[in-house]
PDB file of C-alpha atoms in Angstrom:
ATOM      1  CA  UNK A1383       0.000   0.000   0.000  1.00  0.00           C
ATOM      2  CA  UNK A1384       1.119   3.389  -1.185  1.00  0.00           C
ATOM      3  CA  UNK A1385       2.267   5.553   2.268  1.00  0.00           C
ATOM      4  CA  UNK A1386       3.144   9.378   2.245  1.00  0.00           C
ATOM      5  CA  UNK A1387       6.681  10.560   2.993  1.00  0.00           C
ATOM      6  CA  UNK A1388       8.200  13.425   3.207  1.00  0.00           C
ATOM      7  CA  UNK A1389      11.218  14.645   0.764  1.00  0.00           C
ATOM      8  CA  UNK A1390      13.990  15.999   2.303  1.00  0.00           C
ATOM      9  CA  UNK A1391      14.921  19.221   0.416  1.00  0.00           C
ATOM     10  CA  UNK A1392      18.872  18.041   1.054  1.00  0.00           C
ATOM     11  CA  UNK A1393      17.841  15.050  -1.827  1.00  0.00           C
ATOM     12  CA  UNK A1394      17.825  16.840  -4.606  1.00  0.00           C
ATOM     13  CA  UNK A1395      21.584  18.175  -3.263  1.00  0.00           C
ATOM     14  CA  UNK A1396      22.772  14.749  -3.230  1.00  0.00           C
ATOM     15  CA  UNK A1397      25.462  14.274  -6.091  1.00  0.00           C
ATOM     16  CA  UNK A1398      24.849  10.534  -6.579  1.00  0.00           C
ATOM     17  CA  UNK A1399      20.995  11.299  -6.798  1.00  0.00           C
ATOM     18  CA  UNK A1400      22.220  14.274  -9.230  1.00  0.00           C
ATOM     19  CA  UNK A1401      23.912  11.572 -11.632  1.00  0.00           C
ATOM     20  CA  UNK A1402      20.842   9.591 -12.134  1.00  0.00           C
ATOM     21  CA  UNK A1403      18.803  10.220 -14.965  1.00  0.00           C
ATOM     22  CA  UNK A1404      15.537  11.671 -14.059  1.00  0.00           C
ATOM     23  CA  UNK A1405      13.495   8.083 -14.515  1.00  0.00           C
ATOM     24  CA  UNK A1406      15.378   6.752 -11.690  1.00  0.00           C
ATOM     25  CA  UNK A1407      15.439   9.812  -9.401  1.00  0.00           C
ATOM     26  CA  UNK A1408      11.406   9.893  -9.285  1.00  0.00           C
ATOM     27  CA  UNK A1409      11.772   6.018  -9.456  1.00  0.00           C
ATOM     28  CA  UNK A1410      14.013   6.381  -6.135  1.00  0.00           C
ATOM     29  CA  UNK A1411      11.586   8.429  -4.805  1.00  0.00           C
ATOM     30  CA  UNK A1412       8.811   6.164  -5.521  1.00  0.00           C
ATOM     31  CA  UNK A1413      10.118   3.165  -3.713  1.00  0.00           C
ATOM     32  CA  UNK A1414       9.847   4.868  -0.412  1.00  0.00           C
ATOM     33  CA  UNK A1415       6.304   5.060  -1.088  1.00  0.00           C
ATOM     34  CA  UNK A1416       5.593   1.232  -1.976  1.00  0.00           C
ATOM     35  CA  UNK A1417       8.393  -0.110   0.834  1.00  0.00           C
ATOM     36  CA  UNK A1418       7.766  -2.295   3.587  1.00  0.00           C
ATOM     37  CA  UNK A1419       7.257   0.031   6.422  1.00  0.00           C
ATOM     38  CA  UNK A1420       9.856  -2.236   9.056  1.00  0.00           C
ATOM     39  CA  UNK A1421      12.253  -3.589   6.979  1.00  0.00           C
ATOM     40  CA  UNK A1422      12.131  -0.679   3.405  1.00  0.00           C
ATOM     41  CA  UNK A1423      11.962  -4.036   1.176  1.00  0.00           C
ATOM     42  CA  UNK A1424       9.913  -4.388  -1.547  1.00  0.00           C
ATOM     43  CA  UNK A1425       9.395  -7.223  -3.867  1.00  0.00           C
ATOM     44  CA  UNK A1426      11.609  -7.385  -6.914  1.00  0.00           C
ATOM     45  CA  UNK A1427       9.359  -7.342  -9.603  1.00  0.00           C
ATOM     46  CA  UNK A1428       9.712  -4.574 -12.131  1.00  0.00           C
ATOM     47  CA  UNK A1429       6.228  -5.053 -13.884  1.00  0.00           C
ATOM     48  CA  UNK A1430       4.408  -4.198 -10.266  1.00  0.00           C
ATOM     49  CA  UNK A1431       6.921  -1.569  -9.616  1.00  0.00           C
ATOM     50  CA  UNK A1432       6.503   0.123 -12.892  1.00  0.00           C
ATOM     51  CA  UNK A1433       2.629  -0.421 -12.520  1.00  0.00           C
ATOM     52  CA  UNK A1434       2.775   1.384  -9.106  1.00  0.00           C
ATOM     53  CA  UNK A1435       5.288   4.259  -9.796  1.00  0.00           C
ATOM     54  CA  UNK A1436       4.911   4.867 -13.379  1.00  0.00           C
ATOM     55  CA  UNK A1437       1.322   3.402 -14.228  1.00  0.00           C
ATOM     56  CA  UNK A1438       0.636   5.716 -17.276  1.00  0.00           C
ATOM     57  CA  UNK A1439       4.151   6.056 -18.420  1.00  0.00           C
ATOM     58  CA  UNK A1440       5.942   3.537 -21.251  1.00  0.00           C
ATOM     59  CA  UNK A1441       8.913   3.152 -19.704  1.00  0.00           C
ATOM     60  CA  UNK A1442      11.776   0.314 -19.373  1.00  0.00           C
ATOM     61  CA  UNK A1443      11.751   0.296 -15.965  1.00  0.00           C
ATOM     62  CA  UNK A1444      14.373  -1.953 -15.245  1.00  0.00           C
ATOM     63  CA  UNK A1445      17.083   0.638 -16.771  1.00  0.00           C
ATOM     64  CA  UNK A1446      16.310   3.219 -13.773  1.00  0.00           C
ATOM     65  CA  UNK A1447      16.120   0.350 -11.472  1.00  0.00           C
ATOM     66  CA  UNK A1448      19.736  -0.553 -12.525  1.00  0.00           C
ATOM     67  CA  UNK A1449      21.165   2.549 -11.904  1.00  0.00           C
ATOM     68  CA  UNK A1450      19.720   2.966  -8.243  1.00  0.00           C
ATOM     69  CA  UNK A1451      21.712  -0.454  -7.739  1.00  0.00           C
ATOM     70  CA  UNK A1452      24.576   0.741  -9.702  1.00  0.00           C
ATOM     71  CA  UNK A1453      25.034   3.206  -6.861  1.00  0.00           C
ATOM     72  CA  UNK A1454      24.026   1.318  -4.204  1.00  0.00           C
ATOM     73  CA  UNK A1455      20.427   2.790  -3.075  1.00  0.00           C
ATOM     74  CA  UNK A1456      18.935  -0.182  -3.370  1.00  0.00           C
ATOM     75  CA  UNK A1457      20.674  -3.647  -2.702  1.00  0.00           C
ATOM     76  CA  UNK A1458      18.562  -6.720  -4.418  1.00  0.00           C
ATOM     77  CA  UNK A1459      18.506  -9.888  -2.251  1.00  0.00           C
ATOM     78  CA  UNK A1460      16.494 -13.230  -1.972  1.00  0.00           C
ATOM     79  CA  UNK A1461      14.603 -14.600   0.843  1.00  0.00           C
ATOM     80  CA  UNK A1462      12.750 -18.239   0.734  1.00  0.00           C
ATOM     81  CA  UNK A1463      13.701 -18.342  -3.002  1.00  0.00           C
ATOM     82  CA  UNK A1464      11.928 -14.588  -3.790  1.00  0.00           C
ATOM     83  CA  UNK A1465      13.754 -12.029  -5.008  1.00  0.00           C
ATOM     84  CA  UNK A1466      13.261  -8.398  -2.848  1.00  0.00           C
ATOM     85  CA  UNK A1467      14.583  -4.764  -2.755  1.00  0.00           C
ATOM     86  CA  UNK A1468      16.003  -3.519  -0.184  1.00  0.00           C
ATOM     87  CA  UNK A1469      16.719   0.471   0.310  1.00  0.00           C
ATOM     88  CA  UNK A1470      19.452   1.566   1.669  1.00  0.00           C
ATOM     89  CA  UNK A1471      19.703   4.019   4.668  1.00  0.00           C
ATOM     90  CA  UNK A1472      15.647   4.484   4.215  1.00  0.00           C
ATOM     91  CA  UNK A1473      15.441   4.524   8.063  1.00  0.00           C
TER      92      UNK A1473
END
């Protein structure tokens, strides 16, 4: 279920974030939204991410998804054979 954050105004200063094409910094930003409350995971399936984050967009989504784990924002992992997201320092 989709939750409301807050952005802090220091993200868009971030020069990591600033590297990122804009896809995957709204993408990055969208994740918080869709993440497991305790644990920011998220399953790893890029057709249900796209569908939440971008549901009216054509997009690849699986090229912004690569950069966030290019820079390590988000780590991928498996758990009882499923693959998850996990985002780093969301807490």
């Amino acid at each position: 279920m989709a939750r409301k954050r807050m952005i802090d105004p220091e993200f868009f200063l971030d020069e990591e974030v600033g590297q990122l094409t804009p896809h995957a910094r709204l993408l990055y930003i969208g994740l918080w939204g869709i993440c497991d409350d305790n644990y920011a995971t998220l399953p790893n399936r890029p057709d249900w991410i796209k569908a939440q984050v971008f549901p009216y967009e054509e997009i690849k989504i699986t090229n912004p998804l690569n950069e966030l784990v290019g820079i390590g924002k988000i780590i991928p992992f498996q758990s009882d054979k499923k693959d998850f997201l996990y985002i780093k320092n969301f807490f």
